[in-house]
GROMACS .gro file of C-alpha atoms in nm:
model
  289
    1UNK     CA    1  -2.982  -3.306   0.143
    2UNK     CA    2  -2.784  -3.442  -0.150
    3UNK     CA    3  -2.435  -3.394   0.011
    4UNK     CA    4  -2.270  -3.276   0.397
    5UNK     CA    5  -2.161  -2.898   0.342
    6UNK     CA    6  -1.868  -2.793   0.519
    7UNK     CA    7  -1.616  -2.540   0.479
    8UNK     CA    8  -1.332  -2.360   0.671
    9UNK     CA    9  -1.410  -2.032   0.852
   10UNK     CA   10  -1.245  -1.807   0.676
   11UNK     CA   11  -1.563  -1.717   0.429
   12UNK     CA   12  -1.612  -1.471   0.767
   13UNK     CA   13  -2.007  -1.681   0.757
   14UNK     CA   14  -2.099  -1.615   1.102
   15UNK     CA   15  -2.075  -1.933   1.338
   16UNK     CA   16  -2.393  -1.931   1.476
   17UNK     CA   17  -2.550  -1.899   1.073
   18UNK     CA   18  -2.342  -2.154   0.937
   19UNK     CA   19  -2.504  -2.401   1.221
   20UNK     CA   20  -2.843  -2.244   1.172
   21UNK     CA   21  -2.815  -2.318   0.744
   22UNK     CA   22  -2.660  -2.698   0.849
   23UNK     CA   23  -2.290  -2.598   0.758
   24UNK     CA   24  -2.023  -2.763   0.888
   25UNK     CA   25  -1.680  -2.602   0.973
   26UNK     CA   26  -1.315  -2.623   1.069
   27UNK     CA   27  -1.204  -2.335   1.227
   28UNK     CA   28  -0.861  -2.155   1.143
   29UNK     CA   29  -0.711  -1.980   1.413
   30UNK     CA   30  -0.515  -1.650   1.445
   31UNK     CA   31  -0.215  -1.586   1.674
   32UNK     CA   32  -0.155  -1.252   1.869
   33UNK     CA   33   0.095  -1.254   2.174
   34UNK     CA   34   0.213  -1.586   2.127
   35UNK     CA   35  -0.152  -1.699   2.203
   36UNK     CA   36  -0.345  -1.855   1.968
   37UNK     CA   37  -0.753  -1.791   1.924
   38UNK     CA   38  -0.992  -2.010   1.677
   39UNK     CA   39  -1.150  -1.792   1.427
   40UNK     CA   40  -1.524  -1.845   1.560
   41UNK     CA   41  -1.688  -1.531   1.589
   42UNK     CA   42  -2.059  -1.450   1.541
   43UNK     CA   43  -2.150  -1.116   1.720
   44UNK     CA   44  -2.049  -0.801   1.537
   45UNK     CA   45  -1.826  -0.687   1.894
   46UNK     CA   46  -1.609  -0.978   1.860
   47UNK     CA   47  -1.468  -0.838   1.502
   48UNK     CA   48  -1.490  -0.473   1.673
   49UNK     CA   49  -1.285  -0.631   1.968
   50UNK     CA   50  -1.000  -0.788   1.717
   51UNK     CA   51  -0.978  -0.483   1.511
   52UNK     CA   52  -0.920  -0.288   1.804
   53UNK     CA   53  -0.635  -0.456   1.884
   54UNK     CA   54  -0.484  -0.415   1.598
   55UNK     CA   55  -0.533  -0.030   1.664
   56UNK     CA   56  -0.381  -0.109   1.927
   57UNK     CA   57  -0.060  -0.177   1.775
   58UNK     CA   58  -0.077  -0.594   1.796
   59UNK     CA   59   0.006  -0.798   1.459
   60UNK     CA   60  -0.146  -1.094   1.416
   61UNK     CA   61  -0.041  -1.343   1.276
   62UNK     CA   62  -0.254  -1.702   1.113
   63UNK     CA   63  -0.135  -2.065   1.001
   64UNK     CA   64  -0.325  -2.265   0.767
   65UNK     CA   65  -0.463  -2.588   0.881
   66UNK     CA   66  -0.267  -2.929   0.800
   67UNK     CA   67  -0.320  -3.239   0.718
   68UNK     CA   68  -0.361  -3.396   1.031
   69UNK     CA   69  -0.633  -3.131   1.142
   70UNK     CA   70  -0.843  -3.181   0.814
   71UNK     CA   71  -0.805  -3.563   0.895
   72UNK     CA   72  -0.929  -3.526   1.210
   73UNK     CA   73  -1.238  -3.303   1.108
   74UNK     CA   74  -1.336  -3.520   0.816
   75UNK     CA   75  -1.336  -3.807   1.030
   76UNK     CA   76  -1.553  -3.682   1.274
   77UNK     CA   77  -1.811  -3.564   0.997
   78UNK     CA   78  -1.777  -3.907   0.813
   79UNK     CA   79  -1.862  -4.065   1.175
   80UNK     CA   80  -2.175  -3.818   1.248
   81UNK     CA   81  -2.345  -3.870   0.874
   82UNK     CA   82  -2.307  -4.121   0.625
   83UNK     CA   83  -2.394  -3.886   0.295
   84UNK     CA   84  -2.056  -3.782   0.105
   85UNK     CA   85  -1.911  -3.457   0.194
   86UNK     CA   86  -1.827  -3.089  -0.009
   87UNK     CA   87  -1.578  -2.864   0.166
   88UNK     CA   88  -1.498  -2.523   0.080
   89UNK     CA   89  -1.147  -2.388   0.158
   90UNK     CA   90  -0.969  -2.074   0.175
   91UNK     CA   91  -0.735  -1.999  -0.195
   92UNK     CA   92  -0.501  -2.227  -0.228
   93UNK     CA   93  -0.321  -1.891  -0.394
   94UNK     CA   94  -0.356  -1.758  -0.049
   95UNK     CA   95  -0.298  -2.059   0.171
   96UNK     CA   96  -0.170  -2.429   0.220
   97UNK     CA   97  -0.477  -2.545   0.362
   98UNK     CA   98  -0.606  -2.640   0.007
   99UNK     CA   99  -0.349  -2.904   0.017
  100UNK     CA  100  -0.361  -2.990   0.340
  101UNK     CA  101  -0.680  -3.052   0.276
  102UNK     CA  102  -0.728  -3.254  -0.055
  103UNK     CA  103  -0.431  -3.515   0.091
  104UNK     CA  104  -0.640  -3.562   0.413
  105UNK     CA  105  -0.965  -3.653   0.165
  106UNK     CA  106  -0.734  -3.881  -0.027
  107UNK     CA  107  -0.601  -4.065   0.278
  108UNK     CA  108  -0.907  -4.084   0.408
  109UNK     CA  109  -1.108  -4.256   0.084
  110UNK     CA  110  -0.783  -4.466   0.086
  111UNK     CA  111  -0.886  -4.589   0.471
  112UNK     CA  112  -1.270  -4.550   0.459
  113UNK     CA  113  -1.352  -4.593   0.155
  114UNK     CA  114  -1.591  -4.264   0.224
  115UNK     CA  115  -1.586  -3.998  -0.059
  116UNK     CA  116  -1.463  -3.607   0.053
  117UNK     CA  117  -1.463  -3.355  -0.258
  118UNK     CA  118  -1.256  -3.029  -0.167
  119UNK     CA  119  -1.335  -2.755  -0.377
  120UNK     CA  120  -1.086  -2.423  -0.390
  121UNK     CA  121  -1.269  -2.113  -0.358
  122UNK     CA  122  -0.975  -1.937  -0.512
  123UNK     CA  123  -1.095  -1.637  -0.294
  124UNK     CA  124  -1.095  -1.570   0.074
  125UNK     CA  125  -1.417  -1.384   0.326
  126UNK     CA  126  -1.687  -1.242   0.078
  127UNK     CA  127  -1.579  -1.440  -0.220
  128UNK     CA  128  -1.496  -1.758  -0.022
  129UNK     CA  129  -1.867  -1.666   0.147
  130UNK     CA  130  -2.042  -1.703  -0.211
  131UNK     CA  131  -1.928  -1.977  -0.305
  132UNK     CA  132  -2.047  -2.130   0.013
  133UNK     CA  133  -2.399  -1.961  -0.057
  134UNK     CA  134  -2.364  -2.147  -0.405
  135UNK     CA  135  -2.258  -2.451  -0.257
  136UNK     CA  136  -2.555  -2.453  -0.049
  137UNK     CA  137  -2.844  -2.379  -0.301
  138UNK     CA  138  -2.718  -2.677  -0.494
  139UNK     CA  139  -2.749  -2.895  -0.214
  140UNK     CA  140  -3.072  -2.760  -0.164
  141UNK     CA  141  -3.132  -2.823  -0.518
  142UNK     CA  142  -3.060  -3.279  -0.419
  143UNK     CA  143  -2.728  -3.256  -0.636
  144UNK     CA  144  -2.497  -3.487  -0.548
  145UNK     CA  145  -2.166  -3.342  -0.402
  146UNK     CA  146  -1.950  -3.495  -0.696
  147UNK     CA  147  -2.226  -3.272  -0.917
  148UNK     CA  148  -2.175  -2.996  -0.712
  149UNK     CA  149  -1.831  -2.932  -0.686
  150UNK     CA  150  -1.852  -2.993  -1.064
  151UNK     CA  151  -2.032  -2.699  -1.098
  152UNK     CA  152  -1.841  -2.516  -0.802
  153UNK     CA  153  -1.531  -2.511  -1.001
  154UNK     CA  154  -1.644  -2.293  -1.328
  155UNK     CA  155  -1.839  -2.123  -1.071
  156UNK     CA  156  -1.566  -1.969  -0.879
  157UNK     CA  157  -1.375  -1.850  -1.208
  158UNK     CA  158  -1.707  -1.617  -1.255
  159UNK     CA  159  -1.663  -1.459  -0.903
  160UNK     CA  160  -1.474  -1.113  -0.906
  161UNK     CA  161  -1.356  -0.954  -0.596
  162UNK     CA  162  -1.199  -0.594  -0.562
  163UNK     CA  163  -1.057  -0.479  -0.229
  164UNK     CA  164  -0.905  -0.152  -0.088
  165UNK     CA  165  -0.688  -0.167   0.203
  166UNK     CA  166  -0.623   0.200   0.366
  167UNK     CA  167  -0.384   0.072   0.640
  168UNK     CA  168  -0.030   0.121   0.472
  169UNK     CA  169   0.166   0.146   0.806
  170UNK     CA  170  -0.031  -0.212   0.898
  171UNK     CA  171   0.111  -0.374   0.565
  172UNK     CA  172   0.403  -0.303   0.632
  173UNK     CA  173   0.437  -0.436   1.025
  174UNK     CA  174   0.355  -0.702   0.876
  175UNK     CA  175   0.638  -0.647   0.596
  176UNK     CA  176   0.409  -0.656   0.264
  177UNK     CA  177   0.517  -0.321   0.182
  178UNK     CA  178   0.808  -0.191   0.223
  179UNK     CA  179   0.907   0.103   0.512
  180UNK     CA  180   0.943   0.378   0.182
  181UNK     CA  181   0.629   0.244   0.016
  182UNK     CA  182   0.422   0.277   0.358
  183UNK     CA  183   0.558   0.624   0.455
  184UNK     CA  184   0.550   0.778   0.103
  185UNK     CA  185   0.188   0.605   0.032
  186UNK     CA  186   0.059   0.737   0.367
  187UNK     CA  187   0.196   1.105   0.314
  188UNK     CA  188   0.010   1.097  -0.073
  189UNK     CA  189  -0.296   0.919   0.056
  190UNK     CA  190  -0.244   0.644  -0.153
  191UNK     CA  191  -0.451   0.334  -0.151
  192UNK     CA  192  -0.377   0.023  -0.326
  193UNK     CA  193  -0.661  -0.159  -0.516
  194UNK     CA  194  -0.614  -0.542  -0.538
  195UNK     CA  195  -0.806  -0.785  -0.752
  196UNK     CA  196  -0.841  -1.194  -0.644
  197UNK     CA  197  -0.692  -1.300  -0.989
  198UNK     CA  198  -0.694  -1.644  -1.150
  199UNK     CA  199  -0.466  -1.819  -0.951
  200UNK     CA  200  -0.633  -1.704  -0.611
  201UNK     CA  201  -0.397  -1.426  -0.506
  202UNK     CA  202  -0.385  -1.080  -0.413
  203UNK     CA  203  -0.236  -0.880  -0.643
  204UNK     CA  204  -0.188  -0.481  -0.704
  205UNK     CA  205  -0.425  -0.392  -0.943
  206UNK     CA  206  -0.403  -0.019  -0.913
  207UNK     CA  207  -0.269   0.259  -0.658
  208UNK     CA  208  -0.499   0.580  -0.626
  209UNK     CA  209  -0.497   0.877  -0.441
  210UNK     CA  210  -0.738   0.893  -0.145
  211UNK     CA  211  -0.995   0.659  -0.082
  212UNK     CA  212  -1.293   0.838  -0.247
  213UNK     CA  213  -1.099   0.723  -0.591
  214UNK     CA  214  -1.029   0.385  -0.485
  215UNK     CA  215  -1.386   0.312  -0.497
  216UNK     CA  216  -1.485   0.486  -0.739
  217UNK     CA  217  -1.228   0.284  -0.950
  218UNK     CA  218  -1.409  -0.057  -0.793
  219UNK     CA  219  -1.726   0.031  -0.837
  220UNK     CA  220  -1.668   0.086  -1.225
  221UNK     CA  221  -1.516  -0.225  -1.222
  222UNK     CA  222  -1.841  -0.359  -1.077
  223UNK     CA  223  -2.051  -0.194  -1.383
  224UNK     CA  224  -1.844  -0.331  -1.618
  225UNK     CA  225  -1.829  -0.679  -1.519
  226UNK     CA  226  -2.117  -0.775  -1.298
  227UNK     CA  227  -2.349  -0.957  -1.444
  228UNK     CA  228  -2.697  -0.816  -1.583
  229UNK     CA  229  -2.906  -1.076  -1.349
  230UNK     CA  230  -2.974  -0.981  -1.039
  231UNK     CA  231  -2.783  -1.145  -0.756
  232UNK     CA  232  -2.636  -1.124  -0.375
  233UNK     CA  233  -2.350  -0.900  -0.352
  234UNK     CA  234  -2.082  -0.832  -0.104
  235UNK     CA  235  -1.944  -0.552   0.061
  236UNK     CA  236  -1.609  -0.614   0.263
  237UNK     CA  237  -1.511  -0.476   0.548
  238UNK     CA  238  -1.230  -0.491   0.857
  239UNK     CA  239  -1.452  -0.254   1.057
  240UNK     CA  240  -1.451   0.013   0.770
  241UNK     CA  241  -1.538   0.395   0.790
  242UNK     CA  242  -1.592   0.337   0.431
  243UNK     CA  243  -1.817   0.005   0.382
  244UNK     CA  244  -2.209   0.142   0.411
  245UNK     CA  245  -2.055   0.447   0.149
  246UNK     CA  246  -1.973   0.165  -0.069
  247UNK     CA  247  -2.264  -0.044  -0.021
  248UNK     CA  248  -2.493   0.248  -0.114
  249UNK     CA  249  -2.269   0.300  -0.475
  250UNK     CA  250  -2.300  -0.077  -0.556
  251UNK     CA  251  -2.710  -0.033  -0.507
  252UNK     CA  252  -2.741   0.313  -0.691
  253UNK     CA  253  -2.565   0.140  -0.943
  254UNK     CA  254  -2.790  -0.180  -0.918
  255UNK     CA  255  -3.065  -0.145  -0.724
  256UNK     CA  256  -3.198  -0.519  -0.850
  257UNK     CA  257  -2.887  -0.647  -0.645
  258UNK     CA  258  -2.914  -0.749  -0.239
  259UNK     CA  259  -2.640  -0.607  -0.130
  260UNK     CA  260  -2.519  -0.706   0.170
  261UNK     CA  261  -2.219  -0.578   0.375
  262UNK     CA  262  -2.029  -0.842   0.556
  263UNK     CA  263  -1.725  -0.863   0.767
  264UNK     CA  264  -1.386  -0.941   0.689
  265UNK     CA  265  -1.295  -1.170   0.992
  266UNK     CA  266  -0.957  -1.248   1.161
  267UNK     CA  267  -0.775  -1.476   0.892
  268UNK     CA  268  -0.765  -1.186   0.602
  269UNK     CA  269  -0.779  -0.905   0.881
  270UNK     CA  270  -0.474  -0.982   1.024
  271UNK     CA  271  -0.310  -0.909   0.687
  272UNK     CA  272  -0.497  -0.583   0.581
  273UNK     CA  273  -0.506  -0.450   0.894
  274UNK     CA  274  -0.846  -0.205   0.958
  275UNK     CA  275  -1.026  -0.031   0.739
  276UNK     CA  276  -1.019  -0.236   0.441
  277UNK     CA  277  -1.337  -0.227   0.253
  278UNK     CA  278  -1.368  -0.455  -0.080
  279UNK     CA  279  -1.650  -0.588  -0.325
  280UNK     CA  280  -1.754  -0.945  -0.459
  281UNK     CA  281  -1.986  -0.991  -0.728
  282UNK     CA  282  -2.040  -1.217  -1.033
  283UNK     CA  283  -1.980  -1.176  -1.356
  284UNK     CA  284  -2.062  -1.371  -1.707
  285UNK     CA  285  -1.708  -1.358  -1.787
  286UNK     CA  286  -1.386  -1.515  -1.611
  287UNK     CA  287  -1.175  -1.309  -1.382
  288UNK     CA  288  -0.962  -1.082  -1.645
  289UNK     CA  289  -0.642  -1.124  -1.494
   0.00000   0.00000   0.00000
């Protein structure tokens, strides 16, 4: 291996895989009654179980890791191997733990002497998941991680992710919509489409009516930017009525694609509440907005 891969867990990779494909990771952790739970799942029923809870009625609520923490986790991986290291985080549009995390790498080279490049996925779950999958084939591939993260950082600008969340009343317990915007949006079926733009945030791209449009309007986004060679792409979902509907559009629509549908775990879950069902792809061009 050219490099040590390692990333944070909220690329929703299950644990048990990343160990299996020799991926390192720091887990986040989630908060719901005061209690606080590492994000570590790897069995389908432990995202069933959380996403039941928020049926439930809990809200959960997540911190991003800090500086100490990523400190901590470096140095144990700079103490196991002796290769330099590539880590993966969350958006740093979405989080602190970007930050958190390139200061621990510089304090560290400043004490060890030992190299730590932190790339910014600019995307969170499915699109923070392929750029771990890229990660990987290029250490596969003997670059170095300095090479790698080179590459990693035009990659990620190429990486386009849509997502639908149909929980309105769940935004707003969690006060990203306002009381109005929930109750009016619920009464006209609306569903918000949101786009991981430039800058790594969520923004509202478009509001539909019902969720049969809101894909509809993702997967033409998907034919008109995906790129023509064939690659892995993801369907999101936080335990979604909707996600097999939309994984069978996406491969009518490309049938040279693997597509794959994978879970949105606790970190982004806790914010879109259930049902959310999204799609990651790349494309030839940069993210349009």
């Amino acid at each position: 291996m050219g490099f040590i891969l390692a990333a944070d867990t909220s690329g929703d990779i299950p644990r048990t895989e990343m160990t299996a494909r020799n991926i390192e990771y720091k887990s986040l952790v989630y908060t719901i009654d005061g209690v606080e739970y590492p994000d570590n799942f790897s069995l389908d029923s432990e995202y069933k179980a959380f996403y039941d809870e928020i049926r439930a009625g809990k809200l959960p609520t997540t911190s991003q890791i800090n500086t100490l923490e990523h400190e901590e986790f470096f140095e144990s991986l700079l103490q196991k191997y002796e290769d330099d290291i590539l880590y993966v985080t969350l958006s740093s549009g979405l989080s602190g733990s970007y930050e958190s995390a390139v200061l621990a790498a510089k304090n560290l080279l400043e004490k060890t002497g030992r190299k730590i490049y932190v790339v910014d996925s600019l995307g969170a779950t499915i699109s923070q998941r392929k750029v771990v999958d890229k990660a990987e084939q290029l250490r596969n591939d003997g670059l170095s991680a300095k090479e790698a993260a080179a590459v990693l950082v035009d990659y990620v600008k190429h990486i386009q992710t849509w997502f639908m969340p149909t929980d309105l009343k769940h935004l707003c317990r969690g006060g990203r919509v306002s009381r109005a915007a929930a109750t009016f949006g619920t009464m006209l079926n609306i569903k918000p489409v949101l786009f991981i733009d430039r800058l790594g945030k969520l923004p509202v791209i478009k509001k539909l009516r019902g969720a049969s449009n809101g894909m509809t309007y993702m997967l033409e986004r998907f034919k008109e930017y995906a790129t023509a060679t064939p690659h892995r792409v993801y369907i999101a979902s936080a335990d979604s009525d909707f996600a097999e509907e939309m994984r069978q559009k996406v491969k009518d629509a490309r049938p040279d694609c693997d597509v794959v549908i994978g879970w949105i775990g606790p970190v982004i879950g806790a914010h879109t509440g259930c049902g959310a069902v999204g799609v990651s792809f790349e494309s030839d061009i940069e993210r349009p907005y």
